[in-house]
CSV table of C-alpha atoms in Angstrom, one decimal:
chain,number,residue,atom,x,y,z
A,1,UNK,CA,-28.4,18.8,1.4
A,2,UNK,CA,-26.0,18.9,4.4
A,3,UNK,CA,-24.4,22.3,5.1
A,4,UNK,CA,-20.8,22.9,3.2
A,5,UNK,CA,-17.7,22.1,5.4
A,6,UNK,CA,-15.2,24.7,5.6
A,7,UNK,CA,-11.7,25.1,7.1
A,8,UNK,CA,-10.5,28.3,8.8
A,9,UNK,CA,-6.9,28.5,9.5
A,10,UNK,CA,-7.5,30.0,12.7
A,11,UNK,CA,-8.5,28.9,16.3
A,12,UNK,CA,-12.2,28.9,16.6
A,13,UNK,CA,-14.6,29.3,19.7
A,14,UNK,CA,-18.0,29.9,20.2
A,15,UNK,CA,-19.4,33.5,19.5
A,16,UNK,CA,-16.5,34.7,16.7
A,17,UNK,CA,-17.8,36.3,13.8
A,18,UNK,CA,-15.4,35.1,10.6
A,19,UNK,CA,-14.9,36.9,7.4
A,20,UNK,CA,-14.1,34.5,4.9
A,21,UNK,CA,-10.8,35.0,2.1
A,22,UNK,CA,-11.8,35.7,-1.3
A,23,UNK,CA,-11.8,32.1,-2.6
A,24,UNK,CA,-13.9,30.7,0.6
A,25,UNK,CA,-16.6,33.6,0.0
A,26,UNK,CA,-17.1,33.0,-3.6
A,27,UNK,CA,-17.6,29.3,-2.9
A,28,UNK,CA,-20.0,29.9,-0.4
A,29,UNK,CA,-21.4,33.1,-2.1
A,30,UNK,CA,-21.3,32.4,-5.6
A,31,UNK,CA,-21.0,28.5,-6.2
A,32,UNK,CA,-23.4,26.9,-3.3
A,33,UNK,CA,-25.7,30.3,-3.0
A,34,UNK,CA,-25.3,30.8,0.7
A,35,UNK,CA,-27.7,33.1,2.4
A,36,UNK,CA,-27.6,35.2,5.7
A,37,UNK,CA,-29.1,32.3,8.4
A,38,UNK,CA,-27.9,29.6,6.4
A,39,UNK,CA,-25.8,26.2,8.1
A,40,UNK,CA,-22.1,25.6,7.6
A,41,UNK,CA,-20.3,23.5,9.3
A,42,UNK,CA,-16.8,25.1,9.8
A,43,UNK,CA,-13.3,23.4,11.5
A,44,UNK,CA,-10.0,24.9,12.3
A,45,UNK,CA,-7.7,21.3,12.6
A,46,UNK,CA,-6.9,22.9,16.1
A,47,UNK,CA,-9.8,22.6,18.2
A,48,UNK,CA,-12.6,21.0,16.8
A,49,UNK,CA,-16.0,21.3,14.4
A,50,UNK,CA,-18.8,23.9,14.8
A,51,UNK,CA,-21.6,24.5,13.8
A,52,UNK,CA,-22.0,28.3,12.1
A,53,UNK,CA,-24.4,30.6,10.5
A,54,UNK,CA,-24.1,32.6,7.3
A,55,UNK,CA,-23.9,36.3,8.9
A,56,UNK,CA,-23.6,38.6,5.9
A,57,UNK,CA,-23.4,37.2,1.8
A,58,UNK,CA,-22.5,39.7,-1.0
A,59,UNK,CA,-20.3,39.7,-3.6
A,60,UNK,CA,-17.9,42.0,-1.5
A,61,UNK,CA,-18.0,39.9,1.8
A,62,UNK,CA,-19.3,37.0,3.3
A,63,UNK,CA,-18.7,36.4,7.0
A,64,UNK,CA,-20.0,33.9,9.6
A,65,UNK,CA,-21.0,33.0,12.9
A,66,UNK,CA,-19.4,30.3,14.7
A,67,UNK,CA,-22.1,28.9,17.1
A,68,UNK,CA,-21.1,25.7,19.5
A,69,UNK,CA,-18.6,23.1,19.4
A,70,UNK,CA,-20.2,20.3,18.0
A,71,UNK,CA,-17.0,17.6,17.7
A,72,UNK,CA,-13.8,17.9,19.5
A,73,UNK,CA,-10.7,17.1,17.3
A,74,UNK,CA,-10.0,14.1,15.9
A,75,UNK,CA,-6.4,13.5,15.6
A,76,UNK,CA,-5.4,10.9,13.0
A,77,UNK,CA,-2.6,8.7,14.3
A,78,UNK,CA,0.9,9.7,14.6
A,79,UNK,CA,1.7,8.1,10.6
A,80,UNK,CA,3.8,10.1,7.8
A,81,UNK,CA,3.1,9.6,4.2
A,82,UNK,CA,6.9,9.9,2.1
A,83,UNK,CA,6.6,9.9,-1.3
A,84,UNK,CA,8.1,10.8,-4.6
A,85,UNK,CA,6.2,13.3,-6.3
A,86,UNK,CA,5.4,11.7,-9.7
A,87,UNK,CA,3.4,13.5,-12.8
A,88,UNK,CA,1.1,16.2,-11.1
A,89,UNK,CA,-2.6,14.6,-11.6
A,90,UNK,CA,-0.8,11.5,-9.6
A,91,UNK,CA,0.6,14.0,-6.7
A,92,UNK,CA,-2.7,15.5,-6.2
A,93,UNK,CA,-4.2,12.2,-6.1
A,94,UNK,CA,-2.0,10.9,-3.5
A,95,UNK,CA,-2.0,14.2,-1.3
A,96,UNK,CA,-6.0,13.8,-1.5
A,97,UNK,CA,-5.9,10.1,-0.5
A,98,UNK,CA,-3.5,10.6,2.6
A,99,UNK,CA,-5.3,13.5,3.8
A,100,UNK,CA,-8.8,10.7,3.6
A,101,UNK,CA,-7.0,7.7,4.7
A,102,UNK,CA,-5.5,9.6,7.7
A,103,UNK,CA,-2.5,10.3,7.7
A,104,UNK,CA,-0.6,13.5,10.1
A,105,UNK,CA,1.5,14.2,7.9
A,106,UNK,CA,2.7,14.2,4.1
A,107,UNK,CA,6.3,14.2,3.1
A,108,UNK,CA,7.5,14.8,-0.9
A,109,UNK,CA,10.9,13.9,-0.7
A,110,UNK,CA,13.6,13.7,-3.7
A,111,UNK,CA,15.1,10.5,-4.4
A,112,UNK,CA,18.0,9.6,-6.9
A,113,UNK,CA,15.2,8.7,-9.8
A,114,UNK,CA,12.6,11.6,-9.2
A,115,UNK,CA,12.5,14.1,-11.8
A,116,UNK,CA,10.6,16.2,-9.4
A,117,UNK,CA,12.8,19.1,-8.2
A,118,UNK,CA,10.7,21.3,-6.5
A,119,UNK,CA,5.9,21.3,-5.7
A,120,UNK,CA,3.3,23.3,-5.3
A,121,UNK,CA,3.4,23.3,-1.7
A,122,UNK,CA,0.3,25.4,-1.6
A,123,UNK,CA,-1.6,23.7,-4.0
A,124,UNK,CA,-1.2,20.5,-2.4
A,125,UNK,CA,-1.8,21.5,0.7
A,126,UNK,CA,-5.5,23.0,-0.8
A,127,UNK,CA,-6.0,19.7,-1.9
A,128,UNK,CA,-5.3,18.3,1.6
A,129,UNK,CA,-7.9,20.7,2.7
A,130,UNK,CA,-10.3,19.8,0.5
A,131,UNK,CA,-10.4,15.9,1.1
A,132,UNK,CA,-10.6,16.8,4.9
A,133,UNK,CA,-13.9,19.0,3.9
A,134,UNK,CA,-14.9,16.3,1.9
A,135,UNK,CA,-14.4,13.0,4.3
A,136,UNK,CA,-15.9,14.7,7.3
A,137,UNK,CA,-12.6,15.1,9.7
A,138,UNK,CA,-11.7,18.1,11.6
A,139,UNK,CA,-7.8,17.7,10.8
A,140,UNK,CA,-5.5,18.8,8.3
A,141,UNK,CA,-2.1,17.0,7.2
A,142,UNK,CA,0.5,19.3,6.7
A,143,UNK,CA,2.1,18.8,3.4
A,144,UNK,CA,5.9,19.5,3.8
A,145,UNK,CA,8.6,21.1,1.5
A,146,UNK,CA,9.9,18.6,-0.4
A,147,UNK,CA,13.5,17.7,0.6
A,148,UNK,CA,15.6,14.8,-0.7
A,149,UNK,CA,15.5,11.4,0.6
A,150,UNK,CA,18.3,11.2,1.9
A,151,UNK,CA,18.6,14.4,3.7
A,152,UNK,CA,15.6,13.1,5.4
A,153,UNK,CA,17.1,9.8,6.5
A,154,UNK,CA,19.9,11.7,7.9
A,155,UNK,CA,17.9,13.1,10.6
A,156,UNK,CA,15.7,10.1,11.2
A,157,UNK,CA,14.6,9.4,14.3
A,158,UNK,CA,13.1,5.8,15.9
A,159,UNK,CA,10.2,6.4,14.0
A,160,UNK,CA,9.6,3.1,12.0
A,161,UNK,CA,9.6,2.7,8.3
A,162,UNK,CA,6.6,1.3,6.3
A,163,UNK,CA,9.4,0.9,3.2
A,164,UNK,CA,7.3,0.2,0.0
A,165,UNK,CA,9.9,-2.1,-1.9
A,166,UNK,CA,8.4,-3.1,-4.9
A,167,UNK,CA,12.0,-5.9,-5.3
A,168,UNK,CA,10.3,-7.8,-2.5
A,169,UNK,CA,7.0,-8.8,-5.2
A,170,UNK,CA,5.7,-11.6,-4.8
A,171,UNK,CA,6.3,-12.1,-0.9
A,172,UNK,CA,3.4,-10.7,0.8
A,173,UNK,CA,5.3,-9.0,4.3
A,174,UNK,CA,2.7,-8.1,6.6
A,175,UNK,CA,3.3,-5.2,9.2
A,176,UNK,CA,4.7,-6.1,13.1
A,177,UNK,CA,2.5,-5.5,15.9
A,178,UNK,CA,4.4,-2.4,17.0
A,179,UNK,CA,2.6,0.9,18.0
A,180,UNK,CA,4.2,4.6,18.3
A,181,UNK,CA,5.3,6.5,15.3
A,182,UNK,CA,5.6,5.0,11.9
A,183,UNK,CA,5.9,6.3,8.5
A,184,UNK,CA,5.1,4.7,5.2
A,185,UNK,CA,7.8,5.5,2.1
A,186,UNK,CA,6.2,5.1,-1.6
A,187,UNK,CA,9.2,5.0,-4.1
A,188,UNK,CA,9.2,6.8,-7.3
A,189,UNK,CA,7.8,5.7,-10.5
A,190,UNK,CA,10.9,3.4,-11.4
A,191,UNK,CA,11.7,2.2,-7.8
A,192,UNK,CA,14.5,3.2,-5.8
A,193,UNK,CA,18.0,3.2,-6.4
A,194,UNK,CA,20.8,0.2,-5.4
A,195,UNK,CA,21.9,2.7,-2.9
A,196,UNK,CA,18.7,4.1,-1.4
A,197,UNK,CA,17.5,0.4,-1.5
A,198,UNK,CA,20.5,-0.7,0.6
A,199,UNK,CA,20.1,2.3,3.0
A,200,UNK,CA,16.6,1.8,3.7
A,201,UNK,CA,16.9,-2.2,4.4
A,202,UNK,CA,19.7,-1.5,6.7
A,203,UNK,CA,18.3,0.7,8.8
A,204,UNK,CA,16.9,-1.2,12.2
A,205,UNK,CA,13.4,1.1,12.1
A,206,UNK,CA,12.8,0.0,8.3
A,207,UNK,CA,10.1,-3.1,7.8
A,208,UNK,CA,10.1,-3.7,4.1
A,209,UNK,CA,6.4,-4.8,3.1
A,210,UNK,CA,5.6,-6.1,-0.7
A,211,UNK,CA,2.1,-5.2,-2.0
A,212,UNK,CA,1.5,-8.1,-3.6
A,213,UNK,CA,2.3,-9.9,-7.2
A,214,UNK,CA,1.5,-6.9,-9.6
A,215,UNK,CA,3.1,-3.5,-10.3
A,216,UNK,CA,1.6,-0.9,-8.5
A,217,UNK,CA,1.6,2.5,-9.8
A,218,UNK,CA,3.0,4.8,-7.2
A,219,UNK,CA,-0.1,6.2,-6.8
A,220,UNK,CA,-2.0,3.2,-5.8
A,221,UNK,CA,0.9,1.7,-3.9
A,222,UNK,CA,0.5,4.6,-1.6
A,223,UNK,CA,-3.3,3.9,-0.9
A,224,UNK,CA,-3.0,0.2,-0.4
A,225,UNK,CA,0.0,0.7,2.5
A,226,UNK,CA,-2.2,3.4,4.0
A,227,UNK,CA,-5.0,0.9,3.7
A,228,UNK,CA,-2.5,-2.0,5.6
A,229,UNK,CA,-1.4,0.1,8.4
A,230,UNK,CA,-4.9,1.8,9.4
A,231,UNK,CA,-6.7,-1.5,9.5
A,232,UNK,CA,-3.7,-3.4,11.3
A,233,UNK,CA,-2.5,-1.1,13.2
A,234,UNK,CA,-4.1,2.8,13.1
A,235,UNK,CA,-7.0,4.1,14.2
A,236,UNK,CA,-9.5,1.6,11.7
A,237,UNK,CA,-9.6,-1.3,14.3
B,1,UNK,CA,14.3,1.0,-21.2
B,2,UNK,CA,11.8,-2.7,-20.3
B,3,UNK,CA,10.4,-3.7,-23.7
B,4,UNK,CA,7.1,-1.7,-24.6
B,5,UNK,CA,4.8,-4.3,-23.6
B,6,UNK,CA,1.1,-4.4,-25.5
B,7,UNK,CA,-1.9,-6.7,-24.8
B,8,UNK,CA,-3.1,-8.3,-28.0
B,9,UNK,CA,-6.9,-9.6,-28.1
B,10,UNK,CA,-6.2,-12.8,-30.0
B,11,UNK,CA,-4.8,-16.3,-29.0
B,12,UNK,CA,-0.9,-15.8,-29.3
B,13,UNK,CA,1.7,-18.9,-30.3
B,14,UNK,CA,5.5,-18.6,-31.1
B,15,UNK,CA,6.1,-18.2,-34.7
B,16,UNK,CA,2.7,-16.1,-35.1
B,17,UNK,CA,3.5,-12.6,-37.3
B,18,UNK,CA,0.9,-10.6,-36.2
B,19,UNK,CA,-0.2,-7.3,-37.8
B,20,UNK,CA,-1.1,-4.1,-35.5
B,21,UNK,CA,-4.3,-2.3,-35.6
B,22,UNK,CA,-3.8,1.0,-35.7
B,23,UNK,CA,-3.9,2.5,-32.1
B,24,UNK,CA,-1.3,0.2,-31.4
B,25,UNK,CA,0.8,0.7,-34.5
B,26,UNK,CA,0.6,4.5,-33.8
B,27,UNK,CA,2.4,4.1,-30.3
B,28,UNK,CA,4.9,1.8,-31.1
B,29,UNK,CA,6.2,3.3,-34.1
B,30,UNK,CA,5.1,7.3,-33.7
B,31,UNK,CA,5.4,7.0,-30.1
B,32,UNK,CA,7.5,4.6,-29.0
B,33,UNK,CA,9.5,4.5,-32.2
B,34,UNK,CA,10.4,1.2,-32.6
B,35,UNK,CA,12.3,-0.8,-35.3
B,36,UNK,CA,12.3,-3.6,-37.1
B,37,UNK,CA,14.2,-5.9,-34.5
B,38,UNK,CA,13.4,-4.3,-31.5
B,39,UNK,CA,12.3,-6.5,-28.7
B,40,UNK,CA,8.7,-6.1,-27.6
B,41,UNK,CA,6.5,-8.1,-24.8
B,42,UNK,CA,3.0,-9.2,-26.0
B,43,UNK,CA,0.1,-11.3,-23.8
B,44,UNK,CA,-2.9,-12.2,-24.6
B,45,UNK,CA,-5.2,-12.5,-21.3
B,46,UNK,CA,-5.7,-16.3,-22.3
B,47,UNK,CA,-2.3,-18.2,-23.0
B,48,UNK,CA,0.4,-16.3,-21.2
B,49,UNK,CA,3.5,-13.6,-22.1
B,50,UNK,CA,5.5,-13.8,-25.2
B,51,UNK,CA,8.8,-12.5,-26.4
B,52,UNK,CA,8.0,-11.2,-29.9
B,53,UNK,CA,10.2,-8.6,-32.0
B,54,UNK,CA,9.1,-5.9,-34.5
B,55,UNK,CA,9.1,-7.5,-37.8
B,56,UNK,CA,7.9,-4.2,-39.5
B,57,UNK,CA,7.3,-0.8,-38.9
B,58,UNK,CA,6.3,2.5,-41.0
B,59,UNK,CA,3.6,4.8,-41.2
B,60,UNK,CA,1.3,2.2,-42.7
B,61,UNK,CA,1.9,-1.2,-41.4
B,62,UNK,CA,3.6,-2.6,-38.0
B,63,UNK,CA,3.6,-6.1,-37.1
B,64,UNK,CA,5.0,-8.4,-34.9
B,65,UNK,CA,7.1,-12.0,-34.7
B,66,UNK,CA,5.7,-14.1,-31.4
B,67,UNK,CA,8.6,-15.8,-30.1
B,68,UNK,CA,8.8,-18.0,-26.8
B,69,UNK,CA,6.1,-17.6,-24.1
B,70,UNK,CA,7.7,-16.4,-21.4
B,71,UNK,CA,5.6,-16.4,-18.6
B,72,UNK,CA,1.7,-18.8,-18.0
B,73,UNK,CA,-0.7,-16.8,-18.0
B,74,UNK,CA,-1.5,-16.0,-14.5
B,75,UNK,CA,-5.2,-15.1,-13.2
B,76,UNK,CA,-6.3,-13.5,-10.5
B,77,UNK,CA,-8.8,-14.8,-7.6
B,78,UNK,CA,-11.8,-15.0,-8.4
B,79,UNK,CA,-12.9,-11.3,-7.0
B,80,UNK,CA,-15.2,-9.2,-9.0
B,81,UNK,CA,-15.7,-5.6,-8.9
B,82,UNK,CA,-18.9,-4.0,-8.4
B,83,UNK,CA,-19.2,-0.2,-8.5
B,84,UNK,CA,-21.4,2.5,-9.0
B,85,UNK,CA,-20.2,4.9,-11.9
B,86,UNK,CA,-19.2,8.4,-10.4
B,87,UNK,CA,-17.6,11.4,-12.3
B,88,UNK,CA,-15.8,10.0,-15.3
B,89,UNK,CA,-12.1,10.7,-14.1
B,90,UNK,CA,-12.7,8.7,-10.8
B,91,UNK,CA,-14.5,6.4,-12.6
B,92,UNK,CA,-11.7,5.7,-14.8
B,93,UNK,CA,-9.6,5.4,-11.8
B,94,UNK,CA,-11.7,2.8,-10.1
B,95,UNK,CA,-11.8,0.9,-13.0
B,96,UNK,CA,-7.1,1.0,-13.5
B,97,UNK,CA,-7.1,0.3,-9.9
B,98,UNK,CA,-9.3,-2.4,-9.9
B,99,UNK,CA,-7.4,-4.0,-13.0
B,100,UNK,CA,-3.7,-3.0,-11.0
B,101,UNK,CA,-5.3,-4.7,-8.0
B,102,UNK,CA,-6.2,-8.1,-9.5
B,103,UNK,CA,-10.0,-8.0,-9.7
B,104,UNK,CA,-11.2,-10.6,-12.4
B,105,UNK,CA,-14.2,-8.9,-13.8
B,106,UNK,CA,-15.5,-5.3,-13.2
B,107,UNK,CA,-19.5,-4.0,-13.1
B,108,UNK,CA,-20.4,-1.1,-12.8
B,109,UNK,CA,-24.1,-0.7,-11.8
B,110,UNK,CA,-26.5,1.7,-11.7
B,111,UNK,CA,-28.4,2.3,-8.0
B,112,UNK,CA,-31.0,4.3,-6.4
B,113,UNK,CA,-28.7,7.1,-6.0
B,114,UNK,CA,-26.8,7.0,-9.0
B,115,UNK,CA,-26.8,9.3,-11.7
B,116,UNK,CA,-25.0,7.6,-14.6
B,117,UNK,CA,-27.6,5.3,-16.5
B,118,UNK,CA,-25.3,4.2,-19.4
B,119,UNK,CA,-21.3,4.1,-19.7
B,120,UNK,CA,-18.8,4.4,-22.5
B,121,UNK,CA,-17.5,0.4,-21.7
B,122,UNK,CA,-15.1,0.4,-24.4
B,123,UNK,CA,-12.9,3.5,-23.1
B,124,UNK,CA,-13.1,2.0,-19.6
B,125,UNK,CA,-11.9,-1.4,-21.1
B,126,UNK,CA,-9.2,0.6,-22.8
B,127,UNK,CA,-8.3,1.6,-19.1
B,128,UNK,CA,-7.8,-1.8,-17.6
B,129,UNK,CA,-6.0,-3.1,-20.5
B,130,UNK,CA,-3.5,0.0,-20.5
B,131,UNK,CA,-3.3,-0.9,-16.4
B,132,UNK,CA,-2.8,-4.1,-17.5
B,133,UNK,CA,0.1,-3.6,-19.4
B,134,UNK,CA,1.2,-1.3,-17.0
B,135,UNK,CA,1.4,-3.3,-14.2
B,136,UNK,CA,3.8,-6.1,-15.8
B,137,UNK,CA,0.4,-8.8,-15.6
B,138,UNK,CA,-1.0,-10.6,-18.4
B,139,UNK,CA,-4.8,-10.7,-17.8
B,140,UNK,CA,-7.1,-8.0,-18.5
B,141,UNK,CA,-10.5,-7.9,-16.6
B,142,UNK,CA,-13.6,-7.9,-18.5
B,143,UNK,CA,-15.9,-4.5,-17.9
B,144,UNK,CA,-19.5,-5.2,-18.1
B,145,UNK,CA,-22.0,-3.6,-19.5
B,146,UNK,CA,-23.8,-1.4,-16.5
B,147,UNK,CA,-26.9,-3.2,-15.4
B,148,UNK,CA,-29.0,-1.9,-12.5
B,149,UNK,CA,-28.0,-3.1,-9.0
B,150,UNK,CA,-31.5,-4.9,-7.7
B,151,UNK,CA,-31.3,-6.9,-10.8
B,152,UNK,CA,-28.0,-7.9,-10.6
B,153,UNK,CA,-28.8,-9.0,-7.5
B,154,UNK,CA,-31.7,-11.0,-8.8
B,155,UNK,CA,-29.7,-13.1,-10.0
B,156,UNK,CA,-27.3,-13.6,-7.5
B,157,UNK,CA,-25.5,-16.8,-6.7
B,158,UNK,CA,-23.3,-17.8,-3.8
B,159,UNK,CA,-20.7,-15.4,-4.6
B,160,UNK,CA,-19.6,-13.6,-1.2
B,161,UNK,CA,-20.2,-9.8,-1.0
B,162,UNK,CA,-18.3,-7.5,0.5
B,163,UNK,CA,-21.1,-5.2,0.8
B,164,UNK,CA,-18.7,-1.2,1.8
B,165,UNK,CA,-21.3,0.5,3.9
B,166,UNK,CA,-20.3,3.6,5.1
B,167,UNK,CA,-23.3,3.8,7.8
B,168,UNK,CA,-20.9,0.8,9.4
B,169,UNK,CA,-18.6,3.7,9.9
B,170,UNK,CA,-16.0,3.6,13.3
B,171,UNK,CA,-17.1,-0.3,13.6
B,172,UNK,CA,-14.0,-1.8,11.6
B,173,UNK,CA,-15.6,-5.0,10.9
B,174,UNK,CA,-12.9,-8.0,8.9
B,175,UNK,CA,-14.0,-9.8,6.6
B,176,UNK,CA,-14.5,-13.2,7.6
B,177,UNK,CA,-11.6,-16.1,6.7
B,178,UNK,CA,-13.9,-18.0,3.6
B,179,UNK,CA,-12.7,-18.7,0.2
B,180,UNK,CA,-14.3,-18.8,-3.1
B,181,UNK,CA,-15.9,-16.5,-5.0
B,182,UNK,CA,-16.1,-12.9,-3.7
B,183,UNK,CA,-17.3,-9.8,-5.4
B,184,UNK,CA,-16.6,-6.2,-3.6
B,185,UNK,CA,-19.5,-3.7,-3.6
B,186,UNK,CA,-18.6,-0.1,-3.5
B,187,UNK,CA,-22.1,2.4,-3.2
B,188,UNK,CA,-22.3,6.1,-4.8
B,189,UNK,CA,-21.8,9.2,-3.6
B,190,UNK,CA,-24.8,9.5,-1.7
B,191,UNK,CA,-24.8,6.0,-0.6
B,192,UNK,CA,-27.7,3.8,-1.0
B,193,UNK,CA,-30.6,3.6,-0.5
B,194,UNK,CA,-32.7,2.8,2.5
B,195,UNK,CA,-34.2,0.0,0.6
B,196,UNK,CA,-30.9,-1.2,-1.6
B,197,UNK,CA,-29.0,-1.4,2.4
B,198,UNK,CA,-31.9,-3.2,3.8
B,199,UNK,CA,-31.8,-5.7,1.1
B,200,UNK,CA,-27.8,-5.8,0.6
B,201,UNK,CA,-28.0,-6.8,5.0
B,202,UNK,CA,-30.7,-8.8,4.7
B,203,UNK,CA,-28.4,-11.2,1.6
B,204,UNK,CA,-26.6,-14.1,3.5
B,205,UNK,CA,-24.2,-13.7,1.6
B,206,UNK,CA,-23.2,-10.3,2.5
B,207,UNK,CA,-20.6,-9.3,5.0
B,208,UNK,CA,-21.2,-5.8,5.9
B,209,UNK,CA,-17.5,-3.7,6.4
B,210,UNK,CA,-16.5,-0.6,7.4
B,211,UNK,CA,-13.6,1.3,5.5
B,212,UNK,CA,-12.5,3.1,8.8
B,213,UNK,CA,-13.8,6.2,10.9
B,214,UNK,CA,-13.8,8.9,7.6
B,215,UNK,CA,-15.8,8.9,5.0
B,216,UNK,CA,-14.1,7.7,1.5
B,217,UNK,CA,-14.9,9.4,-1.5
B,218,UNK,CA,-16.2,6.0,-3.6
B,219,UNK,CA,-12.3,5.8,-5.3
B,220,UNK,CA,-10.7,5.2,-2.4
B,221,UNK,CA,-13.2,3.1,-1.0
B,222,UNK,CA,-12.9,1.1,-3.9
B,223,UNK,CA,-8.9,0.5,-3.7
B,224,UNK,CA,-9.2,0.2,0.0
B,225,UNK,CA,-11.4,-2.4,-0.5
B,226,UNK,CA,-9.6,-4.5,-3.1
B,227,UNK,CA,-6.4,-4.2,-0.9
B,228,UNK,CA,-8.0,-5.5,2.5
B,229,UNK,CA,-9.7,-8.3,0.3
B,230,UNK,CA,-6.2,-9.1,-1.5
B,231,UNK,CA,-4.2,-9.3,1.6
B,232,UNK,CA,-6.2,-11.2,3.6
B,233,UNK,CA,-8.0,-13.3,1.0
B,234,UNK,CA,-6.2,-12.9,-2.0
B,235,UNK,CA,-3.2,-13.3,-3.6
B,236,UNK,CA,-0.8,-11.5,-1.7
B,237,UNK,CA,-0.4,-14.0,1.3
């Protein structure tokens, strides 16, 4: 069994002793059965991975030991995930997946045919958390406030524009050879509107990319770009 | 509102009146509640897509005129799926993504380090036919029955493998430019097995690739995989 991986919102070093939150210590306590002495492998998203040692396990506290650095930080490269939140199994699905397939950051955004007016910011952000403990990183993705599309576009910088356009099916675009910034934009269950649509192909950082012949659910649209742009151009090659 | 569009699992012609069984009856008229009149989109996964309208509807009885085929029936490459069976909601997932993605037949398998030794293969062929219909395709992909992985392999032709092994992992190998027959092979949670790896390298049809420098829980693996394969190989070019 390899030790539990947990993250501490804090900066870690060598020689700290941790006391866990309530929800961290009954996992460790309770669910896996931790013991004084026993492995975990803790990370803080700032700094690194290290190793630590169960220093005290009751019911009332559970605390650790955080022992040597054994990983420094692994950054993910510099790509945003904007989508439309959709039903909420979908959302948590596609907060997980980023958080896996690597990207910084995770961006809900409000478009002219999301019902979606407002998230769980907290609770996606746990499950962002939990697919880093899971997949073995040391980095988080901060999950955003959701704000509406355009808003966002407003501000934009020369980041480019992954834009998901599910009109262009059936022309397979494939991404430029263009490093620095990028995000990828996942449209809402029922695509975007005419005048989101026209906004987003006119802007000079946008490259619109089809996924192919068939439908994709939002959900899985948003897994297959992040696929694309880590094995052409992130940190897969 | 897009017609409601519903696979049928007969051979469909124009002027056929077909009669619902009664899953589908239930969602069009309770659920969907259609009348007679109303346009609906049938396919059958061997002819094509049809125009037909609702030529009845109550509690007790709906059924259908066929009108024009619409669309030819469209297949995908020939790309199987070959996965082994995790927790039933990802495994349900795998199996929507597979049939979203254009796979042409999905196994699941049992291996070394898999738990599930039998699977209910009429809800997951439930899943890829609601994907299918879903997703605006007309072909559904067969689920197999689950056999076990070393025989499966027994038996193997010239098929291609692309054989997901996450010991490959920060080695981002491409598949290799051949056509033909391909099946993907996703592993458990747990991987596989010493021997099952051994074997799996030792095939010449395998091609060994890595999914990237984290490890992917075995659903995203699986639509990572289908996406590489379908835009470099597949129908998306």
């Amino acid at each position: 069994m390899p030790a539990p991986r947990l993250y501490l919102d804090r900066p870690l070093a060598p020689g700290q002793t941790v006391r866990l939150d309530p929800p961290q210590a009954h996992y460790l306590f309770s669910v896996m059965r931790r013991a004084p002495g026993d492995a975990v492998e803790v990370f803080d998203s700032r700094t690194g991975t290290y190793a630590a040692a169960v220093a005290e396990a009751s019911r009332k506290a559970v605390s650790l030991t955080v022992g040597d650095r054994t990983r420094p930080l692994r950054t993910p490269p510099d790509l945003w995930l904007v989508f439309a939140p959709i039903k909420k199994a979908r959302t948590d699905f596609i907060v997980e997946k980023a958080a896996e397939l690597g990207a910084c950051r995770i961006l809900p955004v409000q478009t002219d045919h999301t019902n979606a007016d407002r998230i769980r910011r907290d609770r996606l952000q746990a499950h962002a958390i939990e697919a880093a403990e899971q997949c073995g990183g040391n980095f988080v993705p901060e999950v955003a406030d959701i704000v509406r599309l355009s808003d966002l576009l407003d501000g934009w910088t020369d980041r480019r524009l992954m834009f998901c356009d599910e009109t262009l099916s059936g022309v397979f675009a494939a991404l430029p050879d263009e490093r620095g910034p990028w995000a990828i934009l996942i449209g809402p269950e029922g695509g975007f509107s005419d005048a989101e649509r026209a906004r987003l192909r006119a802007m000079p950082q946008s490259h619109p990319v089809s996924l192919g012949p068939r439908i994709l659910r939002a959900d899985t649209a948003a897994v297959a770009a992040l696929t694309l742009w880590q094995s052409t151009l992130g940190d897969w090659a």
